[in-house]
Amino acid sequence: MSESDLEAAFADGPALVSYVVAGDPDVESTKEHVRALVRGGADVVELGLPFSEPIAEGPTIQRAVRRALDAGMTPERYLDLVADLREDVDVPLVCMTYFNPIYQYGAGEARSASDASGETASEGPEPFVAAAAEAGISGFIVPDLPVDESGPLKEACEAHGLDLVFMVAPTTTDDRLDRMLSRASGFVYVQGRLGTTGARSDVSDRTHGSLGRLDRTDLPKAVGFGISERDHAREIVAGGADGVIVGSAFVDIVADGRDAADRLEAKARELKAGALDGASEVPEPERT
Amino acid sequence: MSSESKFGEYGGQYVPEALMPAIEELTDAYERYVLNNEDGFVDEFRERLADFGGRPTPLQRADRLSERYDREVYLKREDLVHGGAHKLNNALGQVLLAKYMGKERIIAETGAGQHGTATAMAAAHLDIDCEIYMGRTDINRQRPNVFRMRIHDAEVNPVTAGSGTLKEAINATMRDWATNVEDTHYVIGSVVGPHPFPKMVRDFQSVISEEAREQIREKAGRLPDSVVACAGGGSNTMGAFHEFVGDEDVDLLAVEAGGSGLTIDEEAGLAPHSASLSAGEEGVLHGARTKLLQNPDGQILESHSVSAGLDYSGVGPELAHLVDEGRVRPVNVGDDAALEAFHRLSKLEGIIPALESSHALAYLERAALGDADDDLGEVVVVNVSGRGDKDLDTVIEESDSRDIDAAPSMEVFQSE
């Protein structure tokens, strides 16, 4: 089986996975921001497709999602943005969103066009996945879609050669982990702590326990939730992760607005350097 | 016994992975304690419902309404449950279940404050820590309930996001749960959310129709022609309907909040109503696939109702399914009609109904005397889901500003 775009992004050392909300504060800024993150060393960019009810997000990203929606972000504009970025950005782009916008794509318009009987059956997630693949998305992360409900989206992703990334939480049981790993591709998103997204001042103790349980998979493991500084990135990679996922720390810079592109680039460089430091601390694996 | 997570296409478990183990644990507890009465859970629940909750509630013949509508009208008096609403049936069940599960902390969301009050009350009764999330708008329009929660020693956390109503309060509670899931149980307030909540809450509420079915046979000598209940999230609705679902001759009418009209302002992201069964589209929100008020992009619209308790953009998945199956008929009445009905019942029967229940009563007026061609039949049961004391501030203000005919004038009592 050939390696996916996402797996490949982890092949040359520890990866920095970065996240910004598409359309926050506007489409042109997002393009600049993504390019800046890539210049700073981001190996994967998660581009948030805003959903009005982001239940897994902390205040920073909730506000960013609101700004993007108020500025008029829609799934169509999102796909145009991705296609534009693909012209000069060569790292994989991942669509991070909730299930309803994916599920409604196509169905909503079909309903508006249909007569009052409204007998338009939804086609499920396939139309959006097809359009995302066409635009240049490499995979999906959908926080409100646990493995139990992931069947239709997983099928659509496979049909279009995209990865569906699953999140492993500190509370995930071994039985659930097995089910998840049997379906996971791209990389495994290790939720470093309970709660919602948001920059924190330390690395949760639970991160190490979570990583330890993932020895059984060959997929790259990236840790997210709460990472905002060079030292966090170092500690996490030194602890055995193949990458770090950083969202709120970048979104904070976007929210502040001043010299956002330059500061995003510098922040990405700082975090990537931390990850590289961490990698140099990892003992060479024993070969058997 | 059924642990099936879906009602047709609706329902399911669309929640973050961090919550899934807790939901699996809850599903297991639901099956063992609620469905199989392990450790005598159901017996204890029934006993507490009676002694603490004041059940059974009466099914009262409403003499003047019966005369007005020229048929037998019976009121199921859930306003007489301890705390003043059906909400206690579910809150007591879930808080007790949380104790059986060994949880240390209860969280809940509330719209009108009735569920928050019932949960705070049950938590005080069963001695467990309790925190309630409530939208800022709802706090402003339901202050007496906020104080009642505080009296019972619950923390009340204001939620300022969005329009500051139930939808935002649910989001905030889900986030708290995702953070504290290991020792905390989330007492969802309606037949919404991920499986097993819609089924479990329905089971706790179905005591309403269980009693009503028996009572109407005693009083009218037969089953009713129709059962009418208001529907927001749908917990009093499912509670009032459940035991009648198998009685094909009994019409089940879910009365939604028509607000100020069934149109949708997509630019503003606003629905001036809360009628997701009548005007919603299938989608996924707060853990379940159901009917939702949303725009074509799948963004959830803010809902509206003069009644905080009905002001929600979604509805329980089982109701959505029963509507698709043609078993439940969704209808709706607007804010003004609900306010008129509030005053009418107060005047004619000496019962002050919650603004939620006033919607069900308003539909009765419209069906019997107004423009709807519904034949409710000779014997009608209306669920009075709660009492209206909590709504007095809203009713005074709204009755004045809208010129509600039936409202008494307070002018001569204004302070000088």
XYZ file of C-alpha atoms in Angstrom:
704
model
C 0.000 0.000 0.000
C 1.420 3.349 -0.955
C 1.947 5.992 1.648
C -0.653 8.748 1.789
C 0.170 12.464 1.522
C -0.330 12.772 5.222
C 1.879 9.856 6.201
C 4.559 11.168 3.869
C 4.534 14.513 5.681
C 5.863 12.724 8.774
C 8.585 10.836 6.915
C 11.449 13.320 7.353
C 11.506 13.842 11.085
C 9.010 15.336 13.518
C 6.147 17.158 11.860
C 4.454 20.414 12.750
C 0.722 20.242 12.057
C -0.776 23.723 12.177
C -4.388 24.869 12.262
C -6.151 28.060 11.274
C -9.807 28.781 10.595
C -10.548 29.372 6.910
C -11.885 32.877 6.354
C -10.713 34.298 9.681
C -10.752 37.240 9.378
C -11.155 36.962 5.572
C -10.174 34.698 2.698
C -7.179 36.698 1.477
C -5.677 36.815 4.982
C -6.088 33.057 5.359
C -4.096 32.503 2.170
C -1.284 34.693 3.487
C -1.414 32.971 6.854
C -1.171 29.478 5.418
C 1.790 30.465 3.275
C 3.468 32.014 6.310
C 2.962 28.850 8.360
C 4.499 26.762 5.596
C 7.479 29.130 5.311
C 7.941 28.729 9.075
C 8.115 24.943 8.739
C 4.558 23.610 9.001
C 4.444 20.156 7.406
C 0.653 19.839 7.375
C -1.974 22.583 7.520
C -5.375 21.877 8.994
C -7.809 24.341 7.536
C -10.912 24.710 9.673
C -14.214 24.813 7.807
C -16.276 26.791 10.312
C -19.392 25.272 11.888
C -21.707 27.353 14.052
C -21.664 24.863 16.978
C -18.006 23.943 17.571
C -18.489 21.843 20.720
C -14.912 20.532 20.854
C -13.321 23.993 20.721
C -12.252 26.334 23.466
C -12.928 30.098 23.455
C -10.057 31.059 21.097
C -11.268 28.911 18.221
C -14.956 29.519 18.963
C -14.375 33.226 18.409
C -12.362 32.592 15.242
C -15.161 30.436 13.842
C -17.642 33.217 14.572
C -15.444 35.784 12.808
C -15.134 33.553 9.754
C -18.879 32.899 9.558
C -19.659 36.583 10.023
C -17.245 37.352 7.194
C -19.239 35.026 4.934
C -17.269 31.775 4.843
C -19.224 28.961 3.166
C -18.280 25.461 1.994
C -18.097 26.715 -1.622
C -15.742 29.550 -0.697
C -13.734 27.124 1.400
C -13.196 24.830 -1.572
C -12.178 27.797 -3.762
C -9.710 28.836 -1.079
C -8.209 25.346 -0.985
C -7.907 25.227 -4.770
C -6.162 28.632 -4.786
C -3.741 27.557 -2.060
C -2.882 24.381 -3.908
C -1.261 26.457 -6.664
C 1.699 27.389 -4.494
C 1.431 25.429 -1.233
C 2.777 21.909 -1.435
C 2.225 20.598 2.098
C -0.929 18.511 2.629
C -4.070 20.432 3.581
C -6.522 18.738 5.935
C -10.154 19.737 6.300
C -11.077 20.015 9.973
C -14.785 20.491 10.525
C -17.904 19.037 12.117
C -20.145 16.506 10.468
C -23.163 18.664 9.627
C -21.537 20.955 7.031
C -20.052 17.891 5.287
C -23.363 16.073 5.418
C -25.406 19.044 4.170
C -23.206 19.870 1.195
C -25.310 19.353 -1.891
C -28.326 18.290 0.158
C -29.122 21.863 1.227
C -29.151 23.202 -2.322
C -31.044 20.235 -3.627
C -33.676 20.897 -0.980
C -33.968 24.583 -1.834
C -34.499 23.622 -5.452
C -36.961 20.822 -4.788
C -40.689 21.335 -4.453
C -42.559 21.703 -1.197
C -42.771 17.960 -0.696
C -39.093 18.170 0.241
C -38.505 14.502 -0.574
C -34.823 14.982 -1.327
C -32.851 12.218 0.288
C -29.418 13.335 1.429
C -26.547 11.756 -0.447
C -24.501 11.752 2.725
C -20.904 12.920 2.897
C -19.866 11.798 -0.598
C -20.505 15.051 -2.546
C -18.396 17.139 -0.199
C -15.586 14.588 -0.063
C -15.529 14.448 -3.866
C -15.401 18.247 -4.102
C -12.711 18.449 -1.407
C -10.568 15.860 -3.189
C -10.963 17.812 -6.412
C -9.929 21.047 -4.681
C -6.825 19.425 -3.204
C -7.676 18.352 0.331
C -5.680 15.348 1.570
C -7.800 14.249 4.489
C -10.433 14.979 7.112
C -10.566 15.447 10.861
C -14.131 15.537 12.224
C -14.236 15.884 16.009
C -17.924 15.005 16.443
C -17.667 11.830 14.373
C -16.415 8.987 16.561
C -15.338 5.758 14.882
C -18.810 4.300 15.586
C -20.516 6.756 13.187
C -17.673 7.130 10.706
C -18.742 4.485 8.154
C -20.167 6.666 5.366
C -17.426 9.299 5.600
C -14.682 6.668 5.716
C -16.127 5.007 2.625
C -16.261 8.295 0.738
C -12.693 9.146 1.782
C -11.443 5.776 0.566
C -13.249 6.178 -2.737
C -11.443 9.466 -3.321
C -8.061 8.505 -1.873
C -8.310 10.741 1.195
C -7.351 9.973 4.782
C -9.757 10.086 7.702
C -7.851 10.952 10.858
C -9.252 9.714 14.182
C -8.724 11.329 17.540
C -7.578 9.245 20.501
C -8.572 10.747 23.856
C -7.092 10.093 27.295
C -10.365 8.321 28.121
C -10.341 6.070 25.038
C -10.570 2.424 26.055
C -8.348 -0.271 24.540
C -11.305 -1.792 22.812
C -12.182 1.524 21.181
C -8.535 2.112 20.276
C -8.457 -1.194 18.401
C -11.564 -0.260 16.459
C -10.126 3.135 15.635
C -6.757 1.861 14.533
C -8.383 -0.665 12.244
C -9.904 2.265 10.332
C -7.340 5.030 10.802
C -5.093 6.331 8.067
C -2.810 9.328 7.559
C -1.869 9.865 11.156
C -3.360 9.405 14.613
C -4.456 12.570 16.409
C -3.590 12.103 20.055
C -5.644 14.393 22.252
C -3.101 15.326 24.899
C -5.628 16.212 27.567
C -9.350 16.158 28.297
C -11.423 19.202 27.538
C -11.488 21.539 24.595
C -8.844 23.071 22.355
C -6.853 26.020 23.673
C -3.287 27.060 24.469
C -2.075 25.907 27.909
C 1.037 26.625 29.914
C 2.141 23.045 30.391
C 2.053 19.603 28.818
C -0.473 17.250 30.395
C 0.923 14.184 32.159
C -1.624 12.149 30.303
C 0.065 12.735 26.968
C 2.758 10.179 27.721
C 0.297 7.524 28.762
C -1.679 8.062 25.574
C 1.433 7.792 23.406
C 2.511 4.615 25.149
C -0.732 2.933 24.183
C -0.142 3.691 20.510
C 2.954 1.532 20.115
C 0.808 -1.009 18.331
C 0.360 1.143 15.216
C 2.853 2.101 12.533
C 0.914 5.242 11.695
C 2.519 8.536 12.698
C 1.239 9.941 16.007
C 0.719 13.665 16.456
C -0.299 15.256 19.748
C -2.642 18.216 20.006
C -4.686 20.213 22.588
C -2.836 22.799 24.593
C 0.503 23.037 22.789
C 1.710 26.612 22.335
C 5.460 26.830 23.008
C 8.800 25.500 21.857
C 9.311 23.545 25.067
C 5.926 21.828 24.809
C 6.797 20.671 21.294
C 10.204 19.458 22.441
C 8.784 17.544 25.396
C 6.092 15.870 23.318
C 8.382 14.730 20.553
C 10.997 13.612 23.078
C 8.194 11.585 24.634
C 7.730 9.611 21.446
C 5.328 11.604 19.264
C 5.971 11.927 15.553
C 4.532 15.397 15.475
C 2.718 18.183 17.281
C -0.590 19.815 16.395
C -0.931 23.500 17.190
C -4.120 25.518 16.690
C -5.087 28.055 19.316
C -1.568 29.558 19.555
C -1.786 30.423 15.846
C -5.404 31.516 16.010
C -4.492 33.888 18.856
C -2.007 35.592 16.531
C -4.626 35.837 13.785
C -7.088 37.338 16.288
C -4.577 39.935 17.389
C -4.063 40.877 13.751
C -0.845 42.899 14.039
C 1.849 41.578 11.633
C -0.016 38.305 11.691
C 1.787 36.652 8.777
C 5.264 37.438 10.124
C 4.370 36.341 13.611
C 2.746 33.128 12.373
C 5.898 32.306 10.463
C 8.051 32.995 13.526
C 5.763 30.950 15.795
C 5.803 28.028 13.378
C 9.601 28.219 13.220
C 9.802 28.222 17.032
C 7.519 25.199 17.374
C 9.218 23.285 14.587
C 12.587 23.942 16.244
C 11.156 22.623 19.500
C 9.993 19.476 17.753
C 13.445 18.991 16.209
C 15.073 19.472 19.632
C 12.783 16.810 20.974
C 13.662 14.408 18.184
C 17.353 14.711 18.975
C 16.593 13.594 22.538
C 14.836 10.420 21.454
C 17.126 7.427 21.867
C 17.744 5.440 18.669
C 15.209 2.645 18.520
C 16.694 -0.752 19.202
C 16.792 -2.892 16.097
C 15.984 -6.520 16.531
C -35.199 -4.318 25.803
C -33.564 -2.373 23.046
C -30.165 -0.753 22.957
C -30.543 0.257 19.313
C -29.112 3.768 18.999
C -31.300 4.945 16.121
C -34.930 5.706 15.334
C -34.998 4.956 11.625
C -32.341 7.298 10.233
C -32.416 9.575 13.265
C -30.446 9.452 16.493
C -26.961 7.992 16.784
C -23.916 9.106 18.740
C -22.171 12.085 17.123
C -19.892 13.269 19.902
C -16.173 13.813 20.457
C -14.192 10.653 21.143
C -13.335 11.851 24.678
C -17.031 11.448 25.577
C -17.609 8.089 23.921
C -16.366 5.911 26.787
C -18.707 7.806 29.158
C -21.549 7.325 26.729
C -20.790 3.607 26.512
C -20.716 3.465 30.311
C -24.045 5.307 30.443
C -25.578 3.008 27.840
C -24.558 0.049 29.950
C -25.991 1.662 33.098
C -29.225 2.529 31.259
C -29.674 -1.069 30.152
C -28.867 -2.541 33.541
C -30.632 -0.163 35.897
C -33.423 1.434 33.871
C -34.368 -1.391 31.519
C -33.593 -4.327 33.794
C -34.219 -2.782 37.210
C -30.860 -3.962 38.517
C -30.379 -3.282 42.246
C -34.016 -2.151 42.356
C -33.251 1.111 40.575
C -36.698 1.472 39.015
C -38.413 0.708 42.318
C -36.418 3.398 44.079
C -37.055 5.837 41.229
C -40.817 5.223 41.389
C -40.847 5.581 45.135
C -38.975 8.876 45.042
C -41.200 10.125 42.215
C -44.176 9.492 44.455
C -42.862 10.699 47.816
C -40.546 13.506 46.720
C -42.083 14.307 43.346
C -45.758 14.118 44.233
C -46.848 11.644 41.577
C -49.237 10.561 40.230
C -50.472 13.899 38.947
C -54.212 14.280 38.319
C -55.909 14.095 34.972
C -58.423 16.865 35.438
C -61.555 17.447 33.392
C -61.478 21.124 32.392
C -65.154 22.052 32.681
C -65.147 25.497 31.133
C -62.788 24.557 28.316
C -64.971 21.528 27.628
C -67.965 23.824 27.371
C -66.130 26.351 25.228
C -64.938 23.734 22.766
C -67.997 21.508 22.974
C -66.029 18.348 23.731
C -64.397 16.619 26.679
C -61.117 18.338 27.487
C -58.819 16.764 30.063
C -55.677 18.364 31.424
C -52.737 16.230 32.514
C -51.490 18.289 35.428
C -47.683 18.069 35.191
C -47.664 21.583 36.633
C -48.384 19.863 39.942
C -45.172 17.835 39.954
C -42.759 19.061 42.631
C -40.949 22.064 41.203
C -43.802 22.924 38.889
C -43.005 20.983 35.734
C -42.598 17.542 34.199
C -38.849 18.170 34.192
C -38.434 16.546 37.601
C -39.377 13.109 36.206
C -36.237 13.077 34.098
C -33.930 15.014 36.414
C -34.694 12.727 39.341
C -34.185 9.650 37.167
C -30.841 10.803 35.827
C -29.449 12.143 39.095
C -30.395 8.869 40.783
C -28.765 6.943 37.950
C -25.613 9.042 38.341
C -25.538 8.029 42.011
C -25.905 4.370 41.068
C -23.016 4.864 38.625
C -20.835 6.370 41.351
C -20.497 9.801 39.717
C -19.520 12.706 41.971
C -20.780 15.680 40.047
C -23.829 16.660 38.004
C -23.894 19.217 35.216
C -26.898 20.336 33.200
C -28.011 22.962 30.741
C -31.267 24.817 30.990
C -33.385 27.032 28.755
C -36.390 28.288 30.689
C -34.722 27.209 33.886
C -37.231 24.447 34.640
C -34.767 21.665 33.880
C -32.021 23.465 35.774
C -34.322 23.909 38.735
C -35.444 20.287 38.656
C -31.845 19.091 38.406
C -30.689 21.364 41.237
C -33.615 20.116 43.310
C -32.883 16.452 42.607
C -29.171 17.018 43.292
C -29.979 18.621 46.656
C -32.385 15.795 47.437
C -29.796 13.156 46.594
C -26.788 15.117 47.910
C -24.540 15.528 44.875
C -22.651 18.585 43.546
C -24.430 20.399 40.742
C -23.532 23.037 38.142
C -25.957 24.508 35.622
C -25.229 26.305 32.349
C -27.773 28.865 31.217
C -27.769 31.366 28.361
C -27.491 35.015 29.321
C -30.744 35.907 27.507
C -32.576 33.153 29.351
C -31.115 34.245 32.683
C -32.559 37.688 32.041
C -36.023 36.378 31.211
C -36.184 33.652 33.868
C -34.728 35.211 36.997
C -36.967 33.434 39.527
C -35.689 30.078 38.292
C -32.076 31.232 38.519
C -32.694 32.076 42.144
C -34.381 28.750 42.747
C -31.329 26.915 41.417
C -29.106 28.986 43.684
C -31.322 28.232 46.687
C -30.645 24.542 46.109
C -26.926 25.317 46.181
C -26.265 24.811 42.468
C -23.709 26.924 40.618
C -25.260 28.768 37.677
C -22.856 29.607 34.846
C -24.047 32.290 32.390
C -23.330 31.537 28.711
C -22.883 34.618 26.543
C -22.106 33.078 23.130
C -24.553 33.432 20.239
C -28.040 34.488 21.235
C -27.461 33.259 24.788
C -30.194 30.632 24.766
C -30.503 26.863 25.092
C -28.371 25.906 22.077
C -25.370 27.773 23.467
C -25.987 26.395 26.955
C -25.881 22.849 25.540
C -22.590 23.597 23.749
C -21.096 24.898 26.991
C -22.269 21.876 28.974
C -20.837 19.492 26.381
C -17.485 21.280 26.738
C -17.578 20.961 30.525
C -18.443 17.276 30.159
C -15.542 16.720 27.753
C -13.233 18.201 30.391
C -14.618 16.424 33.467
C -16.095 13.318 31.938
C -14.490 10.880 34.342
C -16.406 11.876 37.470
C -19.286 13.920 36.010
C -22.690 12.996 34.607
C -24.396 15.355 32.167
C -28.137 15.424 32.894
C -29.475 16.270 29.432
C -32.789 18.056 29.797
C -34.774 16.673 26.907
C -35.118 13.734 24.543
C -32.141 15.042 22.558
C -28.409 14.334 22.431
C -26.536 11.116 21.717
C -27.953 7.656 22.428
C -28.948 6.603 25.082
C -30.267 10.023 26.168
C -33.307 10.252 23.830
C -34.534 6.813 24.917
C -33.607 7.167 28.550
C -35.230 10.579 28.971
C -38.333 9.292 27.171
C -38.480 6.331 29.538
C -38.270 8.624 32.568
C -40.968 10.894 31.115
C -43.295 8.182 29.856
C -44.801 8.018 33.347
C -46.941 10.930 32.058
C -48.701 8.891 29.379
C -48.661 5.757 31.515
C -50.758 7.564 34.120
C -52.851 9.510 31.607
C -53.794 6.372 29.683
C -55.089 4.694 32.786
C -56.765 7.857 34.107
C -58.648 8.667 30.908
C -60.030 5.122 30.767
C -61.329 5.589 34.252
C -62.761 9.055 33.685
C -63.986 8.940 30.089
C -64.401 5.207 29.869
C -62.198 5.017 26.798
C -58.988 6.194 25.162
C -58.853 9.811 23.966
C -59.288 10.788 20.326
C -56.245 12.987 20.545
C -53.349 13.920 22.797
C -51.935 17.423 22.441
C -48.535 18.470 23.818
C -46.119 21.298 23.119
C -42.770 20.440 21.541
C -39.445 22.190 21.948
C -36.767 19.560 22.472
C -39.701 17.242 23.019
C -39.441 15.639 26.457
C -42.978 16.391 27.665
C -44.150 15.528 24.149
C -42.583 12.075 24.129
C -43.619 11.617 27.738
C -47.249 12.404 26.915
C -47.256 10.349 23.683
C -45.171 7.276 24.425
C -47.793 4.937 25.858
C -50.278 5.990 23.150
C -47.976 5.392 20.175
C -49.332 1.881 19.768
C -52.949 3.090 19.882
C -53.391 3.893 16.217
C -56.772 5.581 16.764
C -55.311 8.192 19.087
C -54.063 11.262 17.202
C -50.818 12.662 18.565
C -50.281 16.381 17.988
C -46.957 18.054 18.683
C -47.456 21.806 18.957
C -44.335 23.778 18.119
C -43.507 27.410 18.717
C -44.427 29.276 15.547
C -42.874 32.420 17.040
C -43.627 35.392 14.834
C -43.853 33.307 11.649
C -42.396 30.268 9.906
C -40.126 32.171 7.517
C -36.364 32.053 7.840
C -33.960 34.960 7.566
C -30.898 33.245 6.153
C -28.868 36.441 5.903
C -29.266 37.025 9.625
C -28.952 33.308 10.395
C -32.221 33.536 12.270
C -35.463 31.591 12.364
C -38.172 33.688 14.063
C -39.681 30.435 15.344
C -38.630 27.119 16.895
C -40.593 24.751 14.676
C -37.945 22.223 13.680
C -40.477 19.395 13.165
C -42.592 21.573 10.864
C -39.880 23.526 9.079
C -36.546 21.869 9.882
C -34.270 19.705 7.745
C -32.363 16.573 8.636
C -28.915 17.172 10.034
C -26.555 16.465 12.935
C -26.467 18.573 16.099
C -25.574 17.951 19.734
C -24.847 14.287 19.281
C -27.786 13.162 17.150
C -29.129 13.159 13.646
C -32.508 14.861 13.721
C -34.592 17.669 12.239
C -32.889 21.040 12.600
C -33.309 24.684 11.767
C -30.320 25.238 9.514
C -29.253 27.028 6.358
C -28.302 25.152 3.153
C -24.634 25.153 4.273
C -25.503 23.243 7.421
C -25.011 26.172 9.812
C -27.504 26.058 12.657
C -29.936 28.970 12.810
C -30.818 30.821 15.989
C -34.403 30.003 16.933
C -37.013 32.174 18.598
C -40.004 31.740 20.867
C -41.659 33.892 23.483
C -41.255 30.752 25.579
C -37.644 30.179 26.604
C -38.380 26.493 27.123
C -39.275 25.942 23.472
C -36.524 28.138 22.045
C -34.248 25.486 20.495
C -33.086 24.805 16.916
C -33.387 21.035 17.150
C -35.805 18.405 18.403
C -35.613 14.854 19.711
C -34.745 12.225 17.067
C -37.615 9.924 18.033
C -40.145 12.697 17.396
C -38.526 13.429 14.040
C -38.912 9.749 13.199
C -42.535 9.545 14.374
C -43.343 12.610 12.263
C -41.792 11.012 9.177
C -43.753 7.842 9.883
C -46.943 9.878 10.016
C -47.650 8.820 13.604
C -47.155 12.267 15.124
C -48.489 15.389 13.434
C -46.481 18.573 13.918
C -48.495 21.795 14.087
C -47.568 25.211 15.394
C -48.963 28.354 16.953
C -47.369 31.774 17.245
C -46.263 33.846 20.237
C -49.473 35.889 20.402
C -51.775 32.887 20.373
C -49.713 31.305 23.153
C -50.002 34.450 25.269
C -53.777 34.539 24.698
C -53.996 30.907 25.784
C -51.936 31.643 28.885
C -54.490 34.200 30.031
C -57.464 32.088 28.931
C -56.562 29.079 31.058
C -55.721 31.288 34.014
C -59.120 32.970 33.740
C -61.321 29.998 32.838
C -59.802 27.228 34.903
C -57.763 28.875 37.633
C -54.547 27.306 36.365
C -51.571 29.422 35.297
C -49.855 27.375 32.593
C -46.210 27.645 31.564
C -45.723 29.524 28.297
C -44.571 26.217 26.813
C -47.845 24.502 27.714
C -49.745 27.588 26.534
C -48.755 26.616 22.997
C -50.593 23.291 23.338
C -53.618 25.110 24.765
C -53.504 27.677 21.964
C -53.687 24.916 19.403
C -56.761 23.531 21.095
C -58.455 26.912 20.637
C -57.453 27.097 16.997
C -58.483 23.543 16.176
C -61.836 23.829 17.946
C -62.825 27.394 17.111
C -60.304 28.802 14.659
C -59.016 28.216 11.186
C -57.466 24.757 11.519
C -59.575 21.922 10.091
C -58.253 19.450 12.596
C -60.897 17.425 14.259
C -59.475 16.753 17.685
C -62.414 14.466 18.403
C -64.724 14.163 21.357
C -62.160 13.391 24.037
C -58.932 15.383 24.135
C -56.026 15.161 26.554
C -53.795 18.237 26.766
C -50.521 18.013 28.614
C -50.037 20.998 30.925
C -46.294 20.439 31.114
C -45.595 23.061 33.744
C -46.886 25.992 35.711
C -46.454 29.563 34.574
C -45.223 31.351 37.680
C -41.724 31.443 36.211
C -43.075 33.260 33.138
C -44.904 36.114 34.854
C -42.264 38.758 34.097
C -42.235 37.794 30.429
C -46.013 37.661 30.230
C -46.484 41.103 31.824
C -43.993 42.663 29.438
C -45.102 40.818 26.294
C -48.824 41.185 26.956
C -48.406 44.954 27.209
C -46.235 45.367 24.164
C -48.368 43.089 21.978
C -51.829 44.164 23.025
C -52.953 40.706 24.044
C -56.771 40.867 24.308
C -57.192 38.454 27.157
C -54.570 40.105 29.345
C -55.752 42.003 32.413
C -54.728 45.652 32.553
C -52.248 46.552 35.270
C -52.400 50.255 34.506
C -54.252 51.406 37.625
C -51.730 49.590 39.787
C -48.685 51.404 38.427
C -46.799 53.135 41.243
C -47.193 56.883 41.186
